[in-house]
Coordinates of C-alpha atoms in Angstrom, one line a residue:
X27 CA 75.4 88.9 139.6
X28 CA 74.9 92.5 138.6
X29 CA 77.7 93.5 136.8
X30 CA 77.3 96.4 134.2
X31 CA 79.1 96.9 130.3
X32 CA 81.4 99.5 131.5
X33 CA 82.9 96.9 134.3
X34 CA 83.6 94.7 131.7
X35 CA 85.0 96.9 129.2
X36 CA 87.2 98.0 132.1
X37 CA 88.2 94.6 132.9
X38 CA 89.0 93.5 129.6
X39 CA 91.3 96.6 129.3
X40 CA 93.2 95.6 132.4
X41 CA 93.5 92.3 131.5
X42 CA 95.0 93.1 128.1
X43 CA 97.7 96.2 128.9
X44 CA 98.2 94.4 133.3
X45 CA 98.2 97.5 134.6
X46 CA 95.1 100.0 136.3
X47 CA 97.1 103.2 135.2
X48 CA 97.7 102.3 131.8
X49 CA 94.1 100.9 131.4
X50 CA 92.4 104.3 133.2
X51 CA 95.2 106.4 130.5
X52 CA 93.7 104.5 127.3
X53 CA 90.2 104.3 128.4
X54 CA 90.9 108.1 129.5
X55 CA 89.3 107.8 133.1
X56 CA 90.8 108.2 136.1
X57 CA 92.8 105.8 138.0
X58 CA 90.6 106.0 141.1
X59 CA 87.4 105.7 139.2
X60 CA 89.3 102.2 137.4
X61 CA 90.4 100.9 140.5
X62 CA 86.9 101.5 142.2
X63 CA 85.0 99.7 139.3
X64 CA 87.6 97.1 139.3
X65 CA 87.0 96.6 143.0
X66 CA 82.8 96.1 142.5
X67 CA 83.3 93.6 139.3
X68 CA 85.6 91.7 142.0
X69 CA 83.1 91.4 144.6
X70 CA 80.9 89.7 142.4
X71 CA 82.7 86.5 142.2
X72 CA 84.3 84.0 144.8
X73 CA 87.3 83.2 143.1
X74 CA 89.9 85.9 142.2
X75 CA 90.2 87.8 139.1
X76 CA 93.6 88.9 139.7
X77 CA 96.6 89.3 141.9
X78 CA 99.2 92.1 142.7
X79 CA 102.7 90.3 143.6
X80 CA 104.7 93.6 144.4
X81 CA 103.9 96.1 142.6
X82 CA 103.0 94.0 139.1
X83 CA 99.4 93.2 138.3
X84 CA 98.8 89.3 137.0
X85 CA 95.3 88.1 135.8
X86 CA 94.2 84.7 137.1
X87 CA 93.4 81.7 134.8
X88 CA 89.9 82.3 136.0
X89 CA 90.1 85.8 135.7
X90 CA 91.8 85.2 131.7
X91 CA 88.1 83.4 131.3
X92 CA 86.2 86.4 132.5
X93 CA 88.4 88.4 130.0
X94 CA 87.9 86.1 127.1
X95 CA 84.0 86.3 128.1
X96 CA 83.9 90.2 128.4
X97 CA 84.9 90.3 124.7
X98 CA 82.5 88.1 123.4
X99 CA 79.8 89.9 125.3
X100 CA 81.4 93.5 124.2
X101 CA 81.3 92.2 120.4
X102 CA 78.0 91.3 120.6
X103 CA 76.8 94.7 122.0
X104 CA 78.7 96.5 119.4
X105 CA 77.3 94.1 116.8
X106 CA 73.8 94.9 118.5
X107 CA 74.6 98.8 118.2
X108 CA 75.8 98.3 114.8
X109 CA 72.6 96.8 113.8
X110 CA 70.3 99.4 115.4
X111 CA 72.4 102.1 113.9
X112 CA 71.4 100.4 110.4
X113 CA 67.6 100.1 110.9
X114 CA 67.6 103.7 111.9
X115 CA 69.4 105.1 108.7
X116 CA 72.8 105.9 110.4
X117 CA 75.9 105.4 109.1
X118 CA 78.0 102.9 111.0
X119 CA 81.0 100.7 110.6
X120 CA 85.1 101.1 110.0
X121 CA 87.6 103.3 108.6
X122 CA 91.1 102.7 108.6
X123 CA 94.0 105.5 107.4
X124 CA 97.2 104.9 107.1
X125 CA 99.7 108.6 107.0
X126 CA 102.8 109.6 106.8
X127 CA 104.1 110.7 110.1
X128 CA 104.2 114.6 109.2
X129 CA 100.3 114.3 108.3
X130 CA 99.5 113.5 111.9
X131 CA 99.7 116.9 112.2
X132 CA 97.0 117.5 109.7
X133 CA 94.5 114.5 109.7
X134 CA 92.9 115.1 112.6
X135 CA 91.2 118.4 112.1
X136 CA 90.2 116.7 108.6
X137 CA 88.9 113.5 110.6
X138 CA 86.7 115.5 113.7
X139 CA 83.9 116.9 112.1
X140 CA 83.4 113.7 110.1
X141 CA 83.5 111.7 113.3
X142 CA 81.3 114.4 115.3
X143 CA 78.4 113.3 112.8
X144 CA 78.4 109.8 112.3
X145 CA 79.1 108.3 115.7
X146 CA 79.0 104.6 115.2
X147 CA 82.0 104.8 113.2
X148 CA 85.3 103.4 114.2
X149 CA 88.3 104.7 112.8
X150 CA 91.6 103.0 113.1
X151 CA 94.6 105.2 112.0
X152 CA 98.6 103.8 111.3
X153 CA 101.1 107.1 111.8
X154 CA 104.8 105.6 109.4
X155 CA 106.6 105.9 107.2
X156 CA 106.3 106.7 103.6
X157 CA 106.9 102.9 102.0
X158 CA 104.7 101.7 104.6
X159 CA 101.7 103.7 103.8
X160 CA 102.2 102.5 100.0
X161 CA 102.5 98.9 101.3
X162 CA 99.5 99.2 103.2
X163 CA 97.9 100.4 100.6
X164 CA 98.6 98.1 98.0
X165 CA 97.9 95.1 100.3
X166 CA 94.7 96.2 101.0
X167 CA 94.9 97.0 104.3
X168 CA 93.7 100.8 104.3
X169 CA 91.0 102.8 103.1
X170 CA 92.7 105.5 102.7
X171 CA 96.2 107.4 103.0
X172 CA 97.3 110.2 103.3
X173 CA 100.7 111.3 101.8
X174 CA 102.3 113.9 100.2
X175 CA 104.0 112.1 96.9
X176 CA 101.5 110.4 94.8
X177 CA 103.4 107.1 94.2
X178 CA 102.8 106.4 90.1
X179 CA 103.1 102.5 90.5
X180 CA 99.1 102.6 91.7
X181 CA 96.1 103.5 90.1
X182 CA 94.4 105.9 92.3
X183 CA 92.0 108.2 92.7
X184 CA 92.9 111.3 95.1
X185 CA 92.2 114.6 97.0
X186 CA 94.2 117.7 96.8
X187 CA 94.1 118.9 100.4
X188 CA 96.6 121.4 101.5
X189 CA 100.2 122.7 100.9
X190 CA 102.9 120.8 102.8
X191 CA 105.5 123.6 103.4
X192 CA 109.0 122.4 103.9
X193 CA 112.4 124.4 105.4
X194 CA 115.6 124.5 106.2
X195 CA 115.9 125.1 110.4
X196 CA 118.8 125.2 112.9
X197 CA 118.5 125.5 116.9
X198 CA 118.4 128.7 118.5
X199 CA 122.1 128.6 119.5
X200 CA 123.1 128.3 115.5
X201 CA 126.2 129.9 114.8
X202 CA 125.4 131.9 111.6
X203 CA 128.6 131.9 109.4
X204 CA 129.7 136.1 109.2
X205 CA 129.4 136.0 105.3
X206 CA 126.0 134.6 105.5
X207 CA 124.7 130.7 104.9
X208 CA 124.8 129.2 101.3
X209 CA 125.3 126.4 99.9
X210 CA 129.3 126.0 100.5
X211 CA 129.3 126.9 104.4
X212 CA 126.4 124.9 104.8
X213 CA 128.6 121.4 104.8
X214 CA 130.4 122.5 108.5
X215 CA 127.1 121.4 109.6
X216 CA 125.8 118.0 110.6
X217 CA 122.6 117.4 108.3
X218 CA 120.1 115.4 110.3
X219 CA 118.0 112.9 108.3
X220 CA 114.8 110.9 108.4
X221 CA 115.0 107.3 107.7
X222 CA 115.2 105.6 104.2
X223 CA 111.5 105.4 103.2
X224 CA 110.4 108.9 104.2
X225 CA 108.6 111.4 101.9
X226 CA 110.2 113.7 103.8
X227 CA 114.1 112.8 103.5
X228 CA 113.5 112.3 99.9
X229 CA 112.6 116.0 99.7
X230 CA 116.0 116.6 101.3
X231 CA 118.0 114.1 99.3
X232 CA 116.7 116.0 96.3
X233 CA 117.4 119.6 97.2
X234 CA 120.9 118.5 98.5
X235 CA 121.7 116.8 95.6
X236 CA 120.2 119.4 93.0
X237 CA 122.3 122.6 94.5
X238 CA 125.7 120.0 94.9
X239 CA 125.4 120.6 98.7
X240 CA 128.1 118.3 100.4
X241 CA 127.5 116.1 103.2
X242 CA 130.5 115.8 105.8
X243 CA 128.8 114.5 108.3
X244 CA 125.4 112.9 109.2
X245 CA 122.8 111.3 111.5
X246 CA 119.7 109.6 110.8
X247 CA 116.6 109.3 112.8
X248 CA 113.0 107.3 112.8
X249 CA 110.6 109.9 113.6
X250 CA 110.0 113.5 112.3
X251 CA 109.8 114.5 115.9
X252 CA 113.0 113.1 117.0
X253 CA 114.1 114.8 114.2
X254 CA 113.0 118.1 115.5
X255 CA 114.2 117.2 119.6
X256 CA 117.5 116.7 117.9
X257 CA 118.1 120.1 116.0
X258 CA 116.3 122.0 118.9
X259 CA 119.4 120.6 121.0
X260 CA 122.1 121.6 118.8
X261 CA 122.8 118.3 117.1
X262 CA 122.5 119.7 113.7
X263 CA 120.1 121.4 111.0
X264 CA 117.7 119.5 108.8
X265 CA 114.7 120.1 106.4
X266 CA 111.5 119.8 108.3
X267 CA 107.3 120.7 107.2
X268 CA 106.4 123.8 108.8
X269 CA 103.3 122.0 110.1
X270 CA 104.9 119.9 112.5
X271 CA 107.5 122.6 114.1
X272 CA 105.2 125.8 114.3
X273 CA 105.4 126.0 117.8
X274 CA 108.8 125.7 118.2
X275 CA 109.6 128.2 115.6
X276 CA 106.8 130.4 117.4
X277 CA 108.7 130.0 120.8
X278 CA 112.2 130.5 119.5
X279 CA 113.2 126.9 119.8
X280 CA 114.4 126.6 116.4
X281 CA 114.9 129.2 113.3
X282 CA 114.5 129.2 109.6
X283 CA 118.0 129.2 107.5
X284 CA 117.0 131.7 104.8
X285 CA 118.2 130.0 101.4
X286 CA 117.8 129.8 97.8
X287 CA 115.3 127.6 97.0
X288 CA 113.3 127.0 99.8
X289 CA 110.6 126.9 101.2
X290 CA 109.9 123.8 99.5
X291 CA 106.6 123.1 98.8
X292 CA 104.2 119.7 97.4
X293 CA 100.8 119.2 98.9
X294 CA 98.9 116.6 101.0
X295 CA 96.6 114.3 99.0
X296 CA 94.1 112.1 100.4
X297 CA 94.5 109.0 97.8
X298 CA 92.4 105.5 97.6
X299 CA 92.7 102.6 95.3
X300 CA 90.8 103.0 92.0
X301 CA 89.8 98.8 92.0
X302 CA 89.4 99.3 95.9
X303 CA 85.2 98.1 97.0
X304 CA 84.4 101.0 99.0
X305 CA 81.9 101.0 102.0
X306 CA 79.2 103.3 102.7
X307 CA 81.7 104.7 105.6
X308 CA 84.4 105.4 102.8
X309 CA 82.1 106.8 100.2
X310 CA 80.3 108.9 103.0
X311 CA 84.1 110.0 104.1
X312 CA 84.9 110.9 100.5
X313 CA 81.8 113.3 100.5
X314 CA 82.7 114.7 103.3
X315 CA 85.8 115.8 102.4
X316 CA 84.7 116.6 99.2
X317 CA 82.7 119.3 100.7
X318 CA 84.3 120.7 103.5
X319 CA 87.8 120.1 102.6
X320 CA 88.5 123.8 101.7
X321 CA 86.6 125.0 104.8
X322 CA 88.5 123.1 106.9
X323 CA 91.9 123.9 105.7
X324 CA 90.8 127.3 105.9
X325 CA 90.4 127.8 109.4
X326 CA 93.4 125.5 110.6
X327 CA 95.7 125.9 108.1
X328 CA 95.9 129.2 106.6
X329 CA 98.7 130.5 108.6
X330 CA 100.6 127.3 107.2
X331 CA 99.5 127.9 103.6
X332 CA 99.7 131.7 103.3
X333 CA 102.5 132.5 105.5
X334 CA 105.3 134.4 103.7
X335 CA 107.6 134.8 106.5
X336 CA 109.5 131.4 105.4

């Protein structure tokens, strides 16, 4: 037999997601080049891997071996890689971040150069809620989070990192009241909000509730982009970060209701347990930011922090 690491890694894939499409999509190859690789780790054994009854992909018992096999062997080889990185002076290993939906927007540009330099580090990322960031956190789970309310029940340590800019918007087909929008006309409107746990619909809750702004009528949604999706259709208004609606405001999509009190603004932090046992990963992470932080949100996010057109 002369199969290679990249059939197996290939094979494992399919056998975990049962599908050649959704294995080339998250191994980001094409489906032909899959399918042809698939073919050749095949034709190296006599009994079948796996069988296509219509149009639906099953793995064989024999072929659930193989699978089991390929990630042992895979393990190994990172294990292998791992140590070699070690004995040369590199810095390998995990990180895991867990971030408020809206800071997906953001923790990427903060996450490439990082990544770009140390390349035997894996980095796993959970994108939720608010209260399941903190949970995460507290349990253990994380490294690090990103968020933009500090919660006060945890001793942390943190990183200021950039202005989260937050504002009232409508859809484009928003009937502006003749008299202009304040607080009293603004109730004709259905208010869109995120779910209960969400740094962001707390934000809202607040600036409703401080300016005695009366909700008549109401939906609530689980993501900030279905959020957006709904007020670019009409649905309602809603407040929403500036980060994560750019595009749409640049294209028209949606438009900023101009009102007392907003833009409202807090910032992102990058925050870690104070008791947490850091690894040389996280500690090299924390430099890293550290010292490119302002560099970084510089060059992608000035237009977000110095923009007074909101």
């Amino acid at each position: 037999m002369n199969y290679t690491l990249h059939q197996l890694e290939i094979f494992k894939k399919i056998a975990e997601v049962k599908s050649v499409t959704k294995a080339s999509e998250q191994l980001f190859l094409t489906q032909p080049a899959v399918s042809i690789q698939l073919k050749n780790f095949q034709d190296q054994f006599k009994l079948p891997l796996f069988e296509v009854v219509g149009r639906k992909l099953y793995i064989t018992e024999f072929g659930e071996e193989i699978a089991k096999a390929a990630t042992k062997i895979l393990e190994e080889v990172d294990a292998i890689n791992y140590k070699s990185s070690l004995f040369e002076g590199k810095l390998a290993g995990k990180l895991t971040l867990s971030i408020v939906s809206t800071a997906k927007y953001a923790m990427p540009y903060f996450l490439s150069g990082f990544i770009k330099e140390n390349e035997m580090v894996d980095v796993t990322m959970d994108v939720t809620n608010k209260m399941s960031v903190i949970r995460a956190l507290e349990n253990n789970e994380c490294d690090f989070a990103m968020v933009s309310t500090i919660p006060k029940k945890l001793k942390i340590e943190s990183i200021e990192l950039m202005k989260n800019k937050m504002v009232f918007v409508a859809g484009k087909n928003y009937n502006f009241p003749k008299e202009g929008i304040n607080y009293k006309n603004l109730n004709k409107s259905i208010f869109i909000f995120r779910e209960q746990g969400s740094a962001t619909r707390l934000a809202m809750e607040k600036y409703l509730i401080k300016n005695k702004i009366e909700i008549a009528r109401k939906m609530e949604l689980t993501s900030n982009e279905a959020v957006k999706q709904a007020v670019i259709a009409g649905l309602g208004i809603s407040i929403m970060p500036i980060i994560g609606i750019n595009y749409a405001l640049q294209n028209g999509d949606l438009q900023v209701l101009k009102i007392k009190g907003l833009p409202l603004e807090t910032y992102w932090n990058l925050i870690w347990l104070k008791s947490k046992n850091l690894s040389n990963v996280a500690k090299a992470f924390i430099e890293y930011m550290k010292n490119n932080k302002d560099e970084i949100i510089e060059k992608e996010f000035r237009k977000f922090n110095n923009s007074s057109k909101y």
